[in-house]
């Protein structure tokens, strides 16, 4: 045991395949280093306590609504084989906007597990980290596909299919993503349930004759496959087309909202090659694809004029230095 230890995790962006990934279709996701969570564990003389943006107090007194965080702490301690009430304090600071489709809950769980294992000087295997973060996500999101925890814990861009081997994508695209926050809390759980209800209605034969949610899920899966090829072939135009088509299907499925739609339209009008929501939707963030840094900055400004509360740039190029630099461009800027 050391006196103090830290664990970090970044956010994530789903480029393609949100919602359809729940139905075992492929998704493409990227770690998003512009937003991060940092957990610091220190020795104290009192009971196990935690401080974060939403709660400051004893872990055993945490309200039910923070159950996923409580679970990440308690499960980590259990796996570490230490008491459930050690004399430690856990401090969590985050720049990941909560409930915006950026993987905040998964990142918090990953950073908490990393900090606690480091504090007790024990190796945290990839499997252990997955078990802790994914079970915490089950509390936050019901039945998560695992794309968030995979991307955030591996810190790599991935082509992800539920319960299948992960394919790491080495992105090297001369393009940028503009990521913008509608400022409205997203409703992943509700949106996932809405799609599930549609699917059930179709299975029972009670769905709208002219709308097939299963067909939409299938199409979103195909678009993720085409996008992967486009990424590997550095075909930015096809990738943008796929993003635009995906947004149409996501709107039809009922997981977008007015704020997201407005920013998507604004990005396209300002010259983006493609734009769509990212993550669970019904609030939260959207992404736009652009070819140059100049147009990325221009579109970021346009998005803010159109109501985005924050905007970031993410390079899709190979250099990680460049990614961080661009990711920081609009950090925290409102
Ligand atoms: O809103 P987020 O960041 O939790 O992303 C959810 C992605 C979904 O595909 C909608 C759900 C899932 O479990 O993959």
Coordinates of N, CA, C and O in Angstrom, one line a residue, residues 124-225:
X124 N -3.4 -4.8 -12.1 CA -4.8 -4.8 -12.5 C -4.8 -5.4 -13.9 O -4.4 -4.8 -14.9
X125 N -5.3 -6.6 -14.1 CA -5.3 -7.2 -15.4 C -6.4 -6.6 -16.2 O -7.4 -6.1 -15.7
X126 N -6.3 -6.8 -17.6 CA -7.3 -6.3 -18.5 C -8.6 -6.9 -18.2 O -9.7 -6.3 -18.2
X127 N -8.6 -8.2 -17.8 CA -9.9 -8.9 -17.5 C -10.5 -8.4 -16.3 O -11.7 -8.2 -16.2
X128 N -9.7 -8.1 -15.2 CA -10.2 -7.6 -14.0 C -10.8 -6.2 -14.2 O -11.9 -5.9 -13.7
X129 N -10.1 -5.4 -15.0 CA -10.6 -4.0 -15.3 C -11.9 -4.1 -16.0 O -12.9 -3.4 -15.7
X130 N -12.0 -5.0 -17.0 CA -13.2 -5.2 -17.7 C -14.4 -5.6 -16.8 O -15.5 -5.0 -16.8
X131 N -14.1 -6.6 -15.9 CA -15.2 -7.1 -15.0 C -15.7 -6.0 -14.1 O -16.9 -5.9 -14.0
X132 N -14.8 -5.2 -13.6 CA -15.2 -4.1 -12.7 C -16.0 -3.1 -13.4 O -17.1 -2.7 -13.0
X133 N -15.4 -2.6 -14.5 CA -16.1 -1.5 -15.2 C -17.4 -1.9 -15.9 O -18.4 -1.2 -15.9
X134 N -17.4 -3.1 -16.5 CA -18.6 -3.5 -17.2 C -19.7 -3.8 -16.2 O -20.9 -3.5 -16.5
X135 N -19.4 -4.3 -15.0 CA -20.5 -4.6 -14.1 C -21.0 -3.3 -13.5 O -22.2 -3.2 -13.2
X136 N -20.2 -2.3 -13.4 CA -20.6 -1.0 -12.9 C -21.5 -0.3 -14.0 O -22.5 0.3 -13.7
X137 N -21.1 -0.6 -15.3 CA -22.0 -0.1 -16.4 C -23.3 -0.7 -16.5 O -24.3 -0.1 -16.9
X138 N -23.4 -2.0 -16.1 CA -24.7 -2.7 -16.1 C -25.7 -2.0 -15.1 O -26.9 -1.9 -15.4
X139 N -25.1 -1.4 -14.0 CA -26.0 -0.7 -13.1 C -26.4 0.6 -13.7 O -27.5 1.1 -13.6
X140 N -25.4 1.3 -14.4 CA -25.7 2.6 -15.0 C -26.6 2.5 -16.2 O -27.5 3.4 -16.4
X141 N -26.4 1.5 -17.0 CA -27.1 1.4 -18.3 C -27.9 0.2 -18.6 O -28.3 0.0 -19.8
X142 N -28.2 -0.7 -17.7 CA -29.0 -1.9 -17.9 C -28.3 -3.0 -18.6 O -27.7 -3.9 -17.9
X143 N -28.2 -2.9 -19.9 CA -27.6 -4.0 -20.7 C -26.6 -3.5 -21.7 O -26.8 -3.5 -22.9
X144 N -25.4 -2.9 -21.2 CA -24.5 -2.3 -22.1 C -23.8 -3.3 -23.1 O -23.5 -4.4 -22.7
X145 N -23.6 -2.8 -24.3 CA -22.9 -3.7 -25.3 C -21.5 -4.0 -24.9 O -20.9 -5.0 -25.3
X146 N -20.9 -3.0 -24.2 CA -19.4 -3.2 -23.8 C -18.5 -2.3 -24.7 O -17.3 -2.3 -24.4
X147 N -19.1 -1.6 -25.6 CA -18.2 -0.8 -26.5 C -17.5 0.3 -25.7 O -16.4 0.6 -25.9
X148 N -18.2 0.9 -24.7 CA -17.6 2.0 -23.9 C -16.4 1.5 -23.1 O -15.3 2.1 -23.2
X149 N -16.7 0.4 -22.4 CA -15.6 -0.1 -21.5 C -14.4 -0.6 -22.3 O -13.3 -0.3 -21.9
X150 N -14.7 -1.2 -23.4 CA -13.6 -1.7 -24.3 C -12.8 -0.6 -24.7 O -11.5 -0.6 -24.6
X151 N -13.4 0.5 -25.3 CA -12.6 1.6 -25.9 C -11.9 2.3 -24.8 O -10.7 2.7 -25.0
X152 N -12.5 2.6 -23.7 CA -11.9 3.4 -22.6 C -10.8 2.6 -21.9 O -9.7 3.1 -21.6
X153 N -11.0 1.3 -21.6 CA -10.0 0.6 -20.9 C -8.8 0.3 -21.8 O -7.7 0.2 -21.3
X154 N -9.0 0.0 -23.1 CA -7.9 -0.3 -24.0 C -7.2 1.0 -24.5 O -6.1 0.9 -24.9
X155 N -7.9 2.1 -24.4 CA -7.3 3.4 -24.9 C -6.9 3.2 -26.4 O -5.8 3.7 -26.8
X156 N -7.7 2.5 -27.1 CA -7.4 2.3 -28.6 C -8.7 2.4 -29.4 O -9.8 2.2 -28.8
X157 N -8.6 2.8 -30.6 CA -9.7 2.9 -31.5 C -10.1 1.4 -31.9 O -9.2 0.6 -32.2
X158 N -11.4 1.1 -31.8 CA -11.7 -0.3 -32.0 C -12.9 -0.5 -33.0 O -13.7 0.4 -33.1
X159 N -12.9 -1.6 -33.7 CA -14.0 -2.1 -34.4 C -14.6 -3.2 -33.5 O -13.9 -4.2 -33.3
X160 N -15.7 -2.9 -32.9 CA -16.2 -3.7 -31.8 C -17.5 -4.5 -32.2 O -18.5 -3.9 -32.7
X161 N -17.5 -5.8 -32.0 CA -18.8 -6.6 -32.1 C -18.9 -7.3 -30.8 O -18.0 -8.0 -30.3
X162 N -20.1 -7.1 -30.1 CA -20.4 -7.7 -28.8 C -20.0 -9.2 -28.8 O -20.3 -9.9 -29.7
X163 N -19.3 -9.6 -27.7 CA -18.9 -11.0 -27.5 C -18.0 -11.5 -28.6 O -17.8 -12.8 -28.7
X164 N -17.4 -10.7 -29.4 CA -16.4 -11.2 -30.4 C -15.0 -10.6 -30.1 O -14.9 -9.6 -29.4
X165 N -14.0 -11.2 -30.7 CA -12.6 -10.6 -30.5 C -12.6 -9.2 -31.0 O -13.2 -8.8 -32.0
X166 N -11.9 -8.3 -30.3 CA -11.8 -6.9 -30.6 C -10.8 -6.7 -31.7 O -9.7 -7.3 -31.7
X167 N -11.1 -5.9 -32.7 CA -10.2 -5.5 -33.7 C -9.7 -4.1 -33.5 O -10.5 -3.2 -33.4
X168 N -8.4 -3.9 -33.3 CA -7.9 -2.6 -33.1 C -7.7 -1.9 -34.4 O -7.2 -2.5 -35.4
X169 N -8.2 -0.6 -34.5 CA -8.0 0.2 -35.7 C -6.9 1.2 -35.6 O -7.0 2.0 -34.6
X170 N -5.9 1.1 -36.4 CA -4.9 2.2 -36.4 C -5.2 3.3 -37.4 O -5.0 3.2 -38.5
X171 N -5.9 4.3 -36.8 CA -6.4 5.3 -37.7 C -5.3 6.2 -38.2 O -4.3 6.5 -37.5
X172 N -5.4 6.5 -39.5 CA -4.4 7.4 -40.1 C -5.1 8.2 -41.2 O -4.8 8.0 -42.4
X173 N -6.0 9.0 -40.8 CA -6.9 9.6 -41.8 C -6.6 11.1 -41.8 O -6.6 11.7 -40.7
X174 N -6.4 11.7 -42.9 CA -6.2 13.2 -42.9 C -7.5 13.9 -42.7 O -8.0 14.6 -43.7
X175 N -8.1 13.8 -41.6 CA -9.4 14.4 -41.3 C -9.5 14.6 -39.8 O -8.7 14.2 -39.0
X176 N -10.6 15.4 -39.5 CA -10.8 15.8 -38.1 C -12.3 15.5 -37.7 O -13.2 15.6 -38.6
X177 N -12.6 15.3 -36.5 CA -13.9 15.2 -36.0 C -14.1 16.5 -35.2 O -13.3 16.8 -34.3
X178 N -15.2 17.2 -35.4 CA -15.7 18.2 -34.4 C -16.7 17.6 -33.6 O -17.6 16.9 -34.0
X179 N -16.5 17.6 -32.3 CA -17.4 17.0 -31.3 C -18.1 18.2 -30.6 O -17.5 19.1 -30.1
X180 N -19.4 18.2 -30.6 CA -20.1 19.3 -29.9 C -21.2 18.8 -29.0 O -21.9 17.8 -29.2
X181 N -21.3 19.5 -27.9 CA -22.3 19.1 -26.8 C -23.5 20.0 -26.9 O -23.4 21.2 -27.0
X182 N -24.7 19.4 -27.0 CA -26.0 20.1 -27.1 C -26.2 20.8 -25.7 O -27.1 21.7 -25.6
X183 N -25.5 20.4 -24.7 CA -25.7 20.9 -23.4 C -26.9 20.3 -22.6 O -27.1 20.5 -21.5
X184 N -27.5 19.4 -23.4 CA -28.7 18.7 -22.8 C -28.3 17.3 -22.4 O -27.6 16.6 -23.1
X185 N -28.7 16.9 -21.2 CA -28.4 15.6 -20.7 C -29.0 14.5 -21.7 O -30.1 14.6 -22.1
X186 N -28.2 13.5 -22.0 CA -28.6 12.5 -22.9 C -29.4 11.4 -22.1 O -29.3 11.4 -20.8
X187 N -30.2 10.6 -22.8 CA -30.9 9.6 -22.1 C -30.7 8.2 -22.7 O -31.6 7.7 -23.4
X188 N -29.5 7.7 -22.4 CA -29.1 6.4 -23.1 C -30.1 5.3 -22.7 O -30.6 4.6 -23.6
X189 N -30.3 5.1 -21.4 CA -31.2 4.0 -21.0 C -32.5 4.1 -21.6 O -33.0 3.1 -22.2
X190 N -33.1 5.2 -21.6 CA -34.4 5.5 -22.2 C -34.4 5.2 -23.7 O -35.3 4.6 -24.3
X191 N -33.4 5.7 -24.4 CA -33.3 5.5 -25.9 C -33.1 4.0 -26.2 O -33.7 3.5 -27.2
X192 N -32.2 3.3 -25.4 CA -32.0 1.9 -25.7 C -33.3 1.1 -25.5 O -33.7 0.3 -26.3
X193 N -34.1 1.5 -24.5 CA -35.4 0.9 -24.2 C -36.4 1.1 -25.3 O -37.1 0.3 -25.7
X194 N -36.3 2.4 -25.8 CA -37.3 2.7 -26.9 C -37.0 1.9 -28.1 O -38.0 1.4 -28.7
X195 N -35.7 1.7 -28.5 CA -35.4 0.8 -29.6 C -35.8 -0.6 -29.3 O -36.4 -1.3 -30.2
X196 N -35.6 -1.1 -28.1 CA -36.0 -2.5 -27.7 C -37.5 -2.6 -27.9 O -38.0 -3.7 -28.3
X197 N -38.3 -1.6 -27.5 CA -39.7 -1.7 -27.6 C -40.2 -1.8 -29.1 O -41.0 -2.6 -29.4
X198 N -39.5 -1.0 -29.9 CA -39.8 -1.1 -31.4 C -39.5 -2.5 -31.9 O -40.3 -3.1 -32.7
X199 N -38.4 -3.0 -31.5 CA -38.0 -4.4 -32.0 C -39.0 -5.4 -31.5 O -39.4 -6.3 -32.3
X200 N -39.5 -5.3 -30.3 CA -40.4 -6.2 -29.8 C -41.7 -6.2 -30.5 O -42.3 -7.2 -30.9
X201 N -42.2 -4.9 -30.8 CA -43.4 -4.7 -31.6 C -43.3 -5.4 -32.9 O -44.3 -6.0 -33.4
X202 N -42.1 -5.2 -33.6 CA -42.0 -5.8 -34.9 C -42.0 -7.3 -34.8 O -42.7 -8.0 -35.6
X203 N -41.4 -7.9 -33.8 CA -41.4 -9.3 -33.6 C -42.8 -9.8 -33.4 O -43.1 -10.9 -33.8
X204 N -43.6 -9.0 -32.7 CA -45.0 -9.5 -32.4 C -45.9 -9.2 -33.5 O -47.1 -9.5 -33.5
X205 N -45.4 -8.5 -34.6 CA -46.2 -8.1 -35.7 C -47.2 -6.9 -35.5 O -48.1 -6.7 -36.2
X206 N -46.9 -6.1 -34.4 CA -47.7 -5.0 -34.1 C -47.1 -3.7 -34.5 O -47.6 -2.6 -34.2
X207 N -45.9 -3.7 -35.2 CA -45.2 -2.5 -35.5 C -45.9 -1.8 -36.7 O -46.6 -2.4 -37.4
X208 N -45.5 -0.6 -37.0 CA -45.9 0.2 -38.2 C -45.5 -0.6 -39.4 O -44.4 -1.1 -39.5
X209 N -46.4 -0.8 -40.3 CA -46.1 -1.6 -41.6 C -45.0 -1.0 -42.4 O -44.3 -1.7 -43.1
X210 N -44.9 0.3 -42.3 CA -43.9 1.0 -43.2 C -42.5 1.3 -42.5 O -41.7 2.0 -43.1
X211 N -42.4 0.8 -41.3 CA -41.1 1.0 -40.6 C -40.6 -0.2 -40.0 O -41.3 -0.8 -39.2
X212 N -39.4 -0.6 -40.4 CA -38.8 -1.8 -39.8 C -37.6 -1.5 -38.9 O -36.5 -1.3 -39.5
X213 N -37.8 -1.5 -37.6 CA -36.6 -1.2 -36.8 C -35.5 -2.2 -37.0 O -34.3 -1.8 -37.0
X214 N -35.8 -3.5 -37.2 CA -34.8 -4.5 -37.5 C -34.0 -4.2 -38.7 O -32.8 -4.3 -38.8
X215 N -34.8 -3.7 -39.8 CA -34.1 -3.3 -41.0 C -33.2 -2.1 -40.8 O -32.1 -2.1 -41.3
X216 N -33.6 -1.2 -39.9 CA -32.7 0.0 -39.6 C -31.4 -0.5 -38.8 O -30.4 0.0 -39.1
X217 N -31.6 -1.4 -37.9 CA -30.5 -1.9 -37.1 C -29.5 -2.6 -38.1 O -28.3 -2.4 -38.0
X218 N -30.1 -3.4 -39.0 CA -29.3 -4.1 -40.0 C -28.5 -3.1 -40.8 O -27.3 -3.2 -41.1
X219 N -29.2 -2.0 -41.3 CA -28.6 -1.0 -42.1 C -27.4 -0.3 -41.4 O -26.4 0.0 -41.9
X220 N -27.7 0.0 -40.1 CA -26.6 0.7 -39.3 C -25.4 -0.2 -39.2 O -24.3 0.3 -39.2
X221 N -25.6 -1.5 -39.1 CA -24.5 -2.4 -39.0 C -23.7 -2.4 -40.3 O -22.5 -2.4 -40.3
X222 N -24.4 -2.4 -41.4 CA -23.8 -2.4 -42.7 C -23.0 -1.1 -42.9 O -21.9 -1.1 -43.4
X223 N -23.5 0.0 -42.4 CA -22.8 1.3 -42.5 C -21.5 1.3 -41.7 O -20.5 1.9 -42.1
X224 N -21.6 0.6 -40.5 CA -20.3 0.5 -39.7 C -19.3 -0.3 -40.5 O -18.1 0.0 -40.5
X225 N -19.7 -1.4 -41.2 CA -18.8 -2.2 -42.0 C -18.2 -1.3 -43.1 O -17.0 -1.3 -43.4

